[in-house]
PDB file of C-alpha atoms and ligand atoms in Angstrom:
ATOM      1  CA  MET I   1     -20.661  23.550  -1.729  1.00 57.00           C
ATOM      2  CA  SER I   2     -16.907  22.814  -2.541  1.00 68.00           C
ATOM      3  CA  VAL I   3     -13.897  25.002  -2.089  1.00 71.00           C
ATOM      4  CA  THR I   4     -11.114  24.744  -4.834  1.00 70.00           C
ATOM      5  CA  GLN I   5      -7.745  26.530  -4.982  1.00 69.00           C
ATOM      6  CA  GLY I   6      -5.797  27.512  -7.526  1.00 63.00           C
ATOM      7  CA  ASP I   7      -5.291  24.796  -9.624  1.00 71.00           C
ATOM      8  CA  GLY I   8      -8.233  23.791  -9.866  1.00 68.00           C
ATOM      9  CA  GLU I   9      -8.262  21.147  -6.843  1.00 78.00           C
ATOM     10  CA  VAL I  10     -11.400  20.071  -4.834  1.00 79.00           C
ATOM     11  CA  LEU I  11      -9.810  21.074  -0.707  1.00 87.00           C
ATOM     12  CA  GLU I  12     -13.295  20.765   0.434  1.00 88.00           C
ATOM     13  CA  GLY I  13     -16.616  18.964  -0.813  1.00 88.00           C
ATOM     14  CA  CYS I  14     -17.920  15.629  -2.244  1.00 89.00           C
ATOM     15  CA  LEU I  15     -17.885  13.176  -4.620  1.00 89.00           C
ATOM     16  CA  ALA I  16     -21.242  11.559  -5.710  1.00 87.00           C
ATOM     17  CA  CYS I  17     -21.362   7.830  -7.428  1.00 84.00           C
ATOM     18  CA  VAL I  18     -23.354   7.675 -10.754  1.00 82.00           C
ATOM     19  CA  SER I  19     -24.139   3.782  -9.539  1.00 80.00           C
ATOM     20  CA  CYS I  20     -24.594   3.929  -6.252  1.00 82.00           C
ATOM     21  CA  HIS I  21     -25.999   6.751  -5.208  1.00 86.00           C
ATOM     22  CA  ARG I  22     -23.188   7.350  -2.229  1.00 87.00           C
ATOM     23  CA  GLU I  23     -21.569  10.689  -1.223  1.00 91.00           C
ATOM     24  CA  TYR I  24     -18.009  10.873  -0.191  1.00 92.00           C
ATOM     25  CA  ALA I  25     -16.273  13.646   1.533  1.00 93.00           C
ATOM     26  CA  ILE I  26     -13.555  15.402   0.399  1.00 94.00           C
ATOM     27  CA  HIS I  27     -11.738  16.965   3.436  1.00 91.00           C
ATOM     28  CA  ALA I  28      -8.285  18.747   2.735  1.00 89.00           C
ATOM     29  CA  GLY I  29      -8.206  17.960  -0.661  1.00 91.00           C
ATOM     30  CA  ILE I  30      -8.111  13.168   0.796  1.00 95.00           C
ATOM     31  CA  PRO I  31     -11.530  12.268  -0.425  1.00 96.00           C
ATOM     32  CA  HIS I  32     -13.182   9.896   2.590  1.00 96.00           C
ATOM     33  CA  PHE I  33     -14.352   6.343   1.225  1.00 96.00           C
ATOM     34  CA  ILE I  34     -14.428   5.254   4.771  1.00 94.00           C
ATOM     35  CA  GLN I  35     -15.387   6.303   8.029  1.00 86.00           C
ATOM     36  CA  PRO I  36     -13.199   6.000  11.673  1.00 81.00           C
ATOM     37  CA  GLN I  37     -15.854   4.022  12.951  1.00 83.00           C
ATOM     38  CA  GLU I  38     -16.427   1.602   9.750  1.00 88.00           C
ATOM     39  CA  LEU I  39     -13.008   0.075  11.055  1.00 94.00           C
ATOM     40  CA  THR I  40     -12.315  -2.821  13.138  1.00 92.00           C
ATOM     41  CA  GLY I  41     -10.325  -5.314  14.403  1.00 91.00           C
ATOM     42  CA  LEU I  42      -6.712  -5.064  12.914  1.00 92.00           C
ATOM     43  CA  ASN I  43      -7.670  -2.669  10.632  1.00 95.00           C
ATOM     44  CA  GLN I  44      -9.059  -0.276  13.476  1.00 94.00           C
ATOM     45  CA  ARG I  45      -5.576  -0.940  15.532  1.00 91.00           C
ATOM     46  CA  PHE I  46      -3.153  -0.255  12.425  1.00 92.00           C
ATOM     47  CA  ALA I  47      -4.573   2.779  11.135  1.00 95.00           C
ATOM     48  CA  ARG I  48      -4.974   4.429  14.784  1.00 93.00           C
ATOM     49  CA  LEU I  49      -1.145   2.514  14.686  1.00 92.00           C
ATOM     50  CA  TYR I  50       0.089   4.341  11.655  1.00 95.00           C
ATOM     51  CA  ASP I  51      -2.071   7.338  12.292  1.00 95.00           C
ATOM     52  CA  HIS I  52       0.365   8.028  15.138  1.00 94.00           C
ATOM     53  CA  PHE I  53       3.638   7.392  14.411  1.00 92.00           C
ATOM     54  CA  ALA I  54       2.883   9.123  10.976  1.00 95.00           C
ATOM     55  CA  PRO I  55       5.445  11.666  11.399  1.00 95.00           C
ATOM     56  CA  VAL I  56       8.567   9.155  12.517  1.00 94.00           C
ATOM     57  CA  TYR I  57       7.276   6.419   9.813  1.00 94.00           C
ATOM     58  CA  GLY I  58       9.093   7.093   6.786  1.00 95.00           C
ATOM     59  CA  PRO I  59      12.490   8.347   8.271  1.00 95.00           C
ATOM     60  CA  SER I  60      13.151   5.068  11.123  1.00 92.00           C
ATOM     61  CA  VAL I  61      11.869   2.806   7.520  1.00 93.00           C
ATOM     62  CA  ARG I  62      14.589   4.194   5.988  1.00 95.00           C
ATOM     63  CA  VAL I  63      16.883   3.456   8.645  1.00 94.00           C
ATOM     64  CA  ALA I  64      15.338  -0.458   9.024  1.00 90.00           C
ATOM     65  CA  LEU I  65      15.742  -0.569   5.118  1.00 93.00           C
ATOM     66  CA  THR I  66      19.585   1.083   5.462  1.00 94.00           C
ATOM     67  CA  VAL I  67      20.648  -1.068   8.314  1.00 90.00           C
ATOM     68  CA  LEU I  68      18.845  -4.610   5.774  1.00 88.00           C
ATOM     69  CA  VAL I  69      19.830  -3.708   1.949  1.00 89.00           C
ATOM     70  CA  GLY I  70      22.352  -1.099   2.572  1.00 92.00           C
ATOM     71  CA  SER I  71      19.977   1.905   1.370  1.00 95.00           C
ATOM     72  CA  GLU I  72      16.251   2.772   1.059  1.00 96.00           C
ATOM     73  CA  ARG I  73      16.422   3.305  -3.011  1.00 96.00           C
ATOM     74  CA  ARG I  74      18.113  -0.454  -3.868  1.00 94.00           C
ATOM     75  CA  ALA I  75      15.833  -2.079  -0.940  1.00 94.00           C
ATOM     76  CA  ARG I  76      12.507   0.596  -2.687  1.00 96.00           C
ATOM     77  CA  MET I  77      13.693  -0.489  -6.396  1.00 94.00           C
ATOM     78  CA  HIS I  78      14.887  -4.107  -6.021  1.00 92.00           C
ATOM     79  CA  LEU I  79      10.270  -4.780  -5.330  1.00 94.00           C
ATOM     80  CA  LEU I  80       9.694  -1.855  -7.776  1.00 95.00           C
ATOM     81  CA  GLU I  81      11.312  -3.522 -10.854  1.00 93.00           C
ATOM     82  CA  ARG I  82       9.224  -6.245 -10.239  1.00 94.00           C
ATOM     83  CA  LEU I  83       6.433  -4.018 -11.928  1.00 93.00           C
ATOM     84  CA  GLU I  84       8.041  -4.468 -15.314  1.00 90.00           C
ATOM     85  CA  LEU I  85       6.839  -0.600 -16.139  1.00 91.00           C
ATOM     86  CA  LYS I  86       4.439   0.259 -19.349  1.00 86.00           C
ATOM     87  CA  GLY I  87       2.807   2.944 -18.606  1.00 88.00           C
ATOM     88  CA  GLY I  88      -0.511   3.383 -17.854  1.00 92.00           C
ATOM     89  CA  ARG I  89      -2.128   4.199 -14.274  1.00 96.00           C
ATOM     90  CA  LEU I  90      -0.534   2.467 -11.157  1.00 97.00           C
ATOM     91  CA  LEU I  91      -2.222   1.717  -7.820  1.00 98.00           C
ATOM     92  CA  GLU I  92      -0.640   1.955  -5.289  1.00 98.00           C
ATOM     93  CA  VAL I  93      -2.718  -0.094  -2.397  1.00 98.00           C
ATOM     94  CA  SER I  94      -1.378   1.447   1.430  1.00 98.00           C
ATOM     95  CA  VAL I  95       0.645   4.163  -0.102  1.00 98.00           C
ATOM     96  CA  GLY I  96       1.541   6.186   3.437  1.00 98.00           C
ATOM     97  CA  PRO I  97       3.132   8.929   3.309  1.00 98.00           C
ATOM     98  CA  GLY I  98       4.601   8.061  -0.271  1.00 98.00           C
ATOM     99  CA  SER I  99       8.222   7.213  -0.028  1.00 98.00           C
ATOM    100  CA  ASN I 100       7.393   4.525  -2.911  1.00 97.00           C
ATOM    101  CA  LEU I 101       6.711   8.099  -4.721  1.00 97.00           C
ATOM    102  CA  PRO I 102      10.263   9.745  -5.722  1.00 96.00           C
ATOM    103  CA  TYR I 103      11.521   6.255  -6.814  1.00 96.00           C
ATOM    104  CA  LEU I 104       8.649   5.177  -9.142  1.00 95.00           C
ATOM    105  CA  PHE I 105       8.606   9.371 -10.574  1.00 94.00           C
ATOM    106  CA  GLU I 106      12.706   8.504 -12.413  1.00 92.00           C
ATOM    107  CA  SER I 107      10.521   6.079 -14.265  1.00 85.00           C
ATOM    108  CA  ARG I 108       9.414   7.695 -17.739  1.00 82.00           C
ATOM    109  CA  GLN I 109       6.677   4.755 -17.870  1.00 85.00           C
ATOM    110  CA  VAL I 110       5.214   6.036 -14.917  1.00 89.00           C
ATOM    111  CA  THR I 111       2.457   9.220 -15.552  1.00 88.00           C
ATOM    112  CA  GLU I 112      -1.024   8.419 -13.721  1.00 94.00           C
ATOM    113  CA  VAL I 113      -0.425   7.572  -9.473  1.00 97.00           C
ATOM    114  CA  TYR I 114      -3.484   6.637  -7.539  1.00 98.00           C
ATOM    115  CA  GLY I 115      -2.089   6.277  -3.534  1.00 98.00           C
ATOM    116  CA  LEU I 116      -5.293   4.587  -1.174  1.00 98.00           C
ATOM    117  CA  ASP I 117      -4.798   3.969   2.636  1.00 98.00           C
ATOM    118  CA  ILE I 118      -6.494   3.377   5.252  1.00 98.00           C
ATOM    119  CA  SER I 119      -4.558   5.736   8.044  1.00 97.00           C
ATOM    120  CA  LEU I 120      -5.091   9.195   7.290  1.00 96.00           C
ATOM    121  CA  GLY I 121      -2.126  10.697   9.195  1.00 97.00           C
ATOM    122  CA  GLN I 122      -0.160   9.091   6.420  1.00 98.00           C
ATOM    123  CA  LEU I 123      -1.991  10.264   3.819  1.00 98.00           C
ATOM    124  CA  ARG I 124      -1.699  13.947   4.503  1.00 97.00           C
ATOM    125  CA  ARG I 125       2.186  13.908   4.732  1.00 97.00           C
ATOM    126  CA  CYS I 126       1.335  11.793   1.620  1.00 98.00           C
ATOM    127  CA  ARG I 127      -0.339  14.671   0.393  1.00 97.00           C
ATOM    128  CA  SER I 128       2.045  17.188   1.836  1.00 97.00           C
ATOM    129  CA  LEU I 129       5.118  15.590  -0.211  1.00 97.00           C
ATOM    130  CA  VAL I 130       2.988  15.346  -3.829  1.00 97.00           C
ATOM    131  CA  ARG I 131       1.713  18.767  -3.873  1.00 95.00           C
ATOM    132  CA  LYS I 132       5.483  19.792  -3.164  1.00 96.00           C
ATOM    133  CA  HIS I 133       6.629  17.895  -6.436  1.00 96.00           C
ATOM    134  CA  GLY I 134       4.197  18.665  -8.411  1.00 94.00           C
ATOM    135  CA  TRP I 135       3.055  15.037  -9.053  1.00 95.00           C
ATOM    136  CA  PRO I 136       0.927  13.179 -10.949  1.00 95.00           C
ATOM    137  CA  VAL I 137      -1.020  11.432  -7.792  1.00 97.00           C
ATOM    138  CA  GLU I 138      -4.645  10.553  -6.668  1.00 96.00           C
ATOM    139  CA  LEU I 139      -4.920  10.133  -2.883  1.00 97.00           C
ATOM    140  CA  ALA I 140      -7.928   7.845  -1.369  1.00 98.00           C
ATOM    141  CA  LEU I 141      -8.543   7.505   2.446  1.00 98.00           C
ATOM    142  CA  GLY I 142      -9.233   4.035   1.981  1.00 98.00           C
ATOM    143  CA  MET I 143      -9.348  -0.015   2.829  1.00 97.00           C
ATOM    144  CA  ALA I 144      -7.604  -2.675   0.333  1.00 98.00           C
ATOM    145  CA  GLU I 145     -10.822  -4.719   0.906  1.00 97.00           C
ATOM    146  CA  ALA I 146     -13.803  -2.498  -0.429  1.00 96.00           C
ATOM    147  CA  LEU I 147     -11.082  -0.156  -3.512  1.00 97.00           C
ATOM    148  CA  PRO I 148     -13.327   2.677  -4.562  1.00 95.00           C
ATOM    149  CA  TYR I 149     -11.990   2.246  -8.360  1.00 95.00           C
ATOM    150  CA  ALA I 150     -13.959   0.647 -11.340  1.00 94.00           C
ATOM    151  CA  ASP I 151     -13.462  -2.995 -12.281  1.00 97.00           C
ATOM    152  CA  GLU I 152     -10.316  -3.276 -14.484  1.00 97.00           C
ATOM    153  CA  SER I 153      -8.706  -0.061 -14.293  1.00 96.00           C
ATOM    154  CA  PHE I 154      -5.037  -0.427 -13.177  1.00 97.00           C
ATOM    155  CA  ASP I 155      -2.253  -1.401 -15.693  1.00 96.00           C
ATOM    156  CA  SER I 156       0.400  -1.602 -12.681  1.00 96.00           C
ATOM    157  CA  ILE I 157      -0.658  -2.645  -8.350  1.00 98.00           C
ATOM    158  CA  PHE I 158       1.570  -2.349  -6.022  1.00 97.00           C
ATOM    159  CA  HIS I 159       0.996  -2.926  -2.480  1.00 98.00           C
ATOM    160  CA  PHE I 160       4.588  -2.994   0.367  1.00 97.00           C
ATOM    161  CA  GLY I 161       4.583  -3.269   4.045  1.00 96.00           C
ATOM    162  CA  GLY I 162       0.800  -3.338   5.279  1.00 95.00           C
ATOM    163  CA  ILE I 163      -1.276  -6.963   4.245  1.00 97.00           C
ATOM    164  CA  ASN I 164       0.591  -8.979   7.032  1.00 95.00           C
ATOM    165  CA  PHE I 165      -1.356  -6.993   9.105  1.00 93.00           C
ATOM    166  CA  PHE I 166      -4.520  -6.284   6.942  1.00 95.00           C
ATOM    167  CA  SER I 167      -7.916  -7.581   8.831  1.00 94.00           C
ATOM    168  CA  ASP I 168      -9.252  -9.469   5.003  1.00 96.00           C
ATOM    169  CA  LYS I 169      -6.114 -10.806   3.060  1.00 97.00           C
ATOM    170  CA  GLN I 170      -8.033 -12.706   0.540  1.00 97.00           C
ATOM    171  CA  ARG I 171     -10.705  -9.581  -0.099  1.00 98.00           C
ATOM    172  CA  ALA I 172      -7.852  -7.268  -0.566  1.00 98.00           C
ATOM    173  CA  ILE I 173      -5.695  -9.491  -3.444  1.00 98.00           C
ATOM    174  CA  GLU I 174      -9.811 -10.207  -5.001  1.00 98.00           C
ATOM    175  CA  GLU I 175     -10.144  -6.389  -5.316  1.00 98.00           C
ATOM    176  CA  MET I 176      -6.305  -5.529  -6.369  1.00 98.00           C
ATOM    177  CA  ILE I 177      -7.606  -8.809  -9.441  1.00 98.00           C
ATOM    178  CA  ARG I 178     -11.118  -7.114  -9.809  1.00 98.00           C
ATOM    179  CA  VAL I 179      -9.342  -3.443 -10.692  1.00 98.00           C
ATOM    180  CA  ALA I 180      -6.592  -4.515 -12.311  1.00 98.00           C
ATOM    181  CA  LYS I 181      -7.046  -5.001 -16.645  1.00 97.00           C
ATOM    182  CA  PRO I 182      -6.258  -7.819 -18.299  1.00 97.00           C
ATOM    183  CA  GLY I 183      -2.372  -9.134 -18.428  1.00 96.00           C
ATOM    184  CA  THR I 184      -1.708  -6.847 -15.122  1.00 97.00           C
ATOM    185  CA  ARG I 185       0.959  -7.374 -12.587  1.00 97.00           C
ATOM    186  CA  VAL I 186       0.491  -6.607  -9.340  1.00 98.00           C
ATOM    187  CA  VAL I 187       3.653  -7.437  -7.200  1.00 98.00           C
ATOM    188  CA  ILE I 188       2.255  -7.631  -3.795  1.00 98.00           C
ATOM    189  CA  SER I 189       5.058  -7.777  -0.464  1.00 98.00           C
ATOM    190  CA  ASP I 190       5.983  -7.418   3.260  1.00 96.00           C
ATOM    191  CA  GLU I 191       7.946  -8.544   6.462  1.00 93.00           C
ATOM    192  CA  THR I 192       8.503 -11.927   7.223  1.00 93.00           C
ATOM    193  CA  GLU I 193       8.165 -14.150  10.315  1.00 89.00           C
ATOM    194  CA  GLN I 194      11.866 -13.435  11.609  1.00 86.00           C
ATOM    195  CA  ALA I 195      11.733  -9.681  11.018  1.00 85.00           C
ATOM    196  CA  ALA I 196       8.545  -9.357  12.739  1.00 84.00           C
ATOM    197  CA  ARG I 197      10.301 -10.958  15.585  1.00 81.00           C
ATOM    198  CA  TRP I 198      12.591  -7.529  15.996  1.00 75.00           C
ATOM    199  CA  TYR I 199       9.830  -5.300  16.007  1.00 76.00           C
ATOM    200  CA  GLU I 200       6.935  -7.413  17.570  1.00 77.00           C
ATOM    201  CA  ARG I 201       8.191  -6.400  21.167  1.00 75.00           C
ATOM    202  CA  ILE I 202       7.859  -2.515  21.617  1.00 75.00           C
ATOM    203  CA  PRO I 203       4.389  -1.596  22.195  1.00 73.00           C
ATOM    204  CA  GLY I 204       1.466  -1.408  20.144  1.00 71.00           C
ATOM    205  CA  PHE I 205       3.181  -3.361  17.055  1.00 76.00           C
ATOM    206  CA  SER I 206       2.195  -7.093  18.542  1.00 79.00           C
ATOM    207  CA  ARG I 207       1.274  -9.498  16.735  1.00 83.00           C
ATOM    208  CA  GLU I 208      -1.474 -11.309  18.369  1.00 82.00           C
ATOM    209  CA  GLU I 209      -5.286 -10.315  17.510  1.00 82.00           C
ATOM    210  CA  GLY I 210      -8.268 -13.053  19.175  1.00 82.00           C
ATOM    211  CA  GLY I 211      -5.542 -15.241  21.164  1.00 82.00           C
ATOM    212  CA  GLN I 212      -3.839 -15.633  17.816  1.00 84.00           C
ATOM    213  CA  LEU I 213      -0.497 -14.845  16.172  1.00 84.00           C
ATOM    214  CA  VAL I 214      -0.990 -13.750  13.370  1.00 86.00           C
ATOM    215  CA  ALA I 215       0.903 -14.922  10.472  1.00 83.00           C
ATOM    216  CA  MET I 216       3.588 -13.312   8.550  1.00 89.00           C
ATOM    217  CA  SER I 217       4.012 -15.898   5.361  1.00 92.00           C
ATOM    218  CA  ALA I 218       3.328 -14.351   1.758  1.00 96.00           C
ATOM    219  CA  PRO I 219      -0.232 -15.073   0.933  1.00 97.00           C
ATOM    220  CA  VAL I 220       0.435 -17.186  -2.319  1.00 97.00           C
ATOM    221  CA  ASN I 221      -2.540 -19.646  -0.726  1.00 97.00           C
ATOM    222  CA  LEU I 222      -5.512 -17.000  -1.272  1.00 97.00           C
ATOM    223  CA  VAL I 223      -4.345 -16.311  -4.951  1.00 98.00           C
ATOM    224  CA  PRO I 224      -6.968 -18.217  -7.227  1.00 98.00           C
ATOM    225  CA  GLN I 225      -5.821 -20.867  -9.677  1.00 97.00           C
ATOM    226  CA  GLU I 226      -6.187 -18.616 -12.446  1.00 98.00           C
ATOM    227  CA  MET I 227      -3.738 -16.209 -11.844  1.00 98.00           C
ATOM    228  CA  GLN I 228      -0.445 -16.489 -14.096  1.00 98.00           C
ATOM    229  CA  GLU I 229       3.433 -16.502 -13.318  1.00 97.00           C
ATOM    230  CA  VAL I 230       3.123 -17.212  -9.428  1.00 98.00           C
ATOM    231  CA  ALA I 231       5.815 -16.920  -7.888  1.00 98.00           C
ATOM    232  CA  VAL I 232       6.973 -15.989  -3.823  1.00 97.00           C
ATOM    233  CA  ARG I 233      10.433 -15.120  -3.699  1.00 96.00           C
ATOM    234  CA  GLU I 234      12.269 -13.947  -0.107  1.00 94.00           C
ATOM    235  CA  ILE I 235      14.012 -10.850  -0.266  1.00 93.00           C
ATOM    236  CA  TRP I 236      16.766  -8.445   0.993  1.00 90.00           C
ATOM    237  CA  ARG I 237      18.860 -11.499   3.328  1.00 89.00           C
ATOM    238  CA  ARG I 238      20.761 -10.565   6.145  1.00 86.00           C
ATOM    239  CA  PHE I 239      21.567 -11.387  10.312  1.00 86.00           C
ATOM    240  CA  GLY I 240      20.702 -15.223   8.905  1.00 88.00           C
ATOM    241  CA  HIS I 241      17.809 -15.179   7.019  1.00 89.00           C
ATOM    242  CA  ALA I 242      15.599 -13.709   4.682  1.00 91.00           C
ATOM    243  CA  HIS I 243      13.539 -10.087   6.287  1.00 91.00           C
ATOM    244  CA  GLY I 244      10.876  -9.741   2.959  1.00 94.00           C
ATOM    245  CA  TYR I 245       9.089 -11.450   1.101  1.00 96.00           C
ATOM    246  CA  VAL I 246       7.699 -10.420  -3.041  1.00 97.00           C
ATOM    247  CA  LEU I 247       4.557 -12.474  -3.615  1.00 98.00           C
ATOM    248  CA  GLU I 248       3.757 -11.690  -7.642  1.00 98.00           C
ATOM    249  CA  PHE I 249       2.077 -12.845  -9.967  1.00 98.00           C
ATOM    250  CA  ARG I 250      -0.251 -11.994 -13.632  1.00 97.00           C
ATOM    251  CA  LYS I 251      -3.481 -11.390 -13.998  1.00 98.00           C
ATOM    252  CA  PRO I 252      -4.567 -13.108 -17.216  1.00 97.00           C
ATOM    253  CA  GLY I 253      -5.919 -11.749 -20.608  1.00 93.00           C
ATOM    254  CA  GLY I 254      -4.480  -9.134 -22.320  1.00 77.00           C
TER     255      GLY I 254
HETATM  256  C1  SAM O   1       4.608  -0.197   6.847  1.00 69.08           C
HETATM  257  S1  SAM O   1       3.572   0.913   6.110  1.00 69.08           S
HETATM  258  C2  SAM O   1       3.687   0.764   4.147  1.00 69.08           C
HETATM  259  C3  SAM O   1       3.306   2.123   3.413  1.00 69.08           C
HETATM  260  C4  SAM O   1       4.770   2.386   1.654  1.00 69.08           C
HETATM  261  N1  SAM O   1       3.889   1.451   1.462  1.00 69.08           N
HETATM  262  C5  SAM O   1       5.782   2.102   1.944  1.00 69.08           C
HETATM  263  O1  SAM O   1       6.151   1.054   0.789  1.00 69.08           O
HETATM  264  O2  SAM O   1       6.505   2.721   3.035  1.00 69.08           O
HETATM  265  C6  SAM O   1       1.839  -0.165   5.637  1.00 69.08           C
HETATM  266  C7  SAM O   1       0.227   1.291   5.340  1.00 69.08           C
HETATM  267  O3  SAM O   1      -0.294  -0.179   5.014  1.00 69.08           O
HETATM  268  C8  SAM O   1      -1.555   0.939   6.031  1.00 69.08           C
HETATM  269  N2  SAM O   1      -3.263   0.103   6.583  1.00 69.08           N
HETATM  270  C9  SAM O   1      -2.683  -1.208   6.782  1.00 69.08           C
HETATM  271  N3  SAM O   1      -3.886  -1.664   6.906  1.00 69.08           N
HETATM  272  C10 SAM O   1      -5.059  -1.603   5.287  1.00 69.08           C
HETATM  273  C11 SAM O   1      -5.995  -2.018   5.194  1.00 69.08           C
HETATM  274  N4  SAM O   1      -6.374  -2.412   5.354  1.00 69.08           N
HETATM  275  N5  SAM O   1      -5.794  -0.520   3.545  1.00 69.08           N
HETATM  276  C12 SAM O   1      -5.211   0.197   2.858  1.00 69.08           C
HETATM  277  N6  SAM O   1      -3.558   0.188   3.892  1.00 69.08           N
HETATM  278  C13 SAM O   1      -3.623  -0.076   4.835  1.00 69.08           C
HETATM  279  C14 SAM O   1      -1.052   1.821   6.676  1.00 69.08           C
HETATM  280  O4  SAM O   1      -1.895   2.401   7.017  1.00 69.08           O
HETATM  281  C15 SAM O   1       0.598   1.703   6.078  1.00 69.08           C
HETATM  282  O5  SAM O   1       0.070   3.182   6.364  1.00 69.08           O
END
């Protein structure tokens, strides 16, 4: 049985996969492609952390980006412009509470957005924002390492802020490439080593995993050789060093 609301959105129910025959529950309008007990390692730690910090995530990042770049708008637009949007379907891997959505929907090229995240706390906030504005956004609880989308189904793919701590960065990059249509630009950004030194003293934000420090550099070595226009740039230079990096490339063909 499913429960829908006035606009036809399914609030409670399930999605059935026609090829693998698995069923995925929909709760409060969000399809669940992972169960919390399936998460391990860094993904488990960060899903819990972001659930916990979801109420303060948006305002904290706004303050940090304002200090570093002058304004949140400037910081986010700088990244989104790298997508060279040409319309079609856009996927934000790790959409969080939807902080990029207001800027994305300023572009007439953006008509259909898919947002996935590992944290239900972040997605619930994102869903409220999406419903408030009536934006055409499909949300999903899932892992970057196992995207619940068909091959070659997106025209733009964007990720900001989580990849340094993904359990499997290589798998996540392979998944972004798999779901990208030929010719699609993929833009991935996260903080640098120097930026991490700011926050890693906060309890729960340690960079240590399995007795080792997690690397905070652009994973350009994990981008397959056949990708085109591969580039890495440092961004948000302030207080003597860059606080972020952008890794971008284009899937061949198209
Ligand atoms: C720093 S926040 C960035 C949120 C948003 N993209 C933004 O620009 O503000 C990082 C996000 O990555 C998500 N995340 C962490 N590991 C993930 C994974 N393996 N797969 C998908 N999302 C993940 C977290 O839940 C969190 O919402």
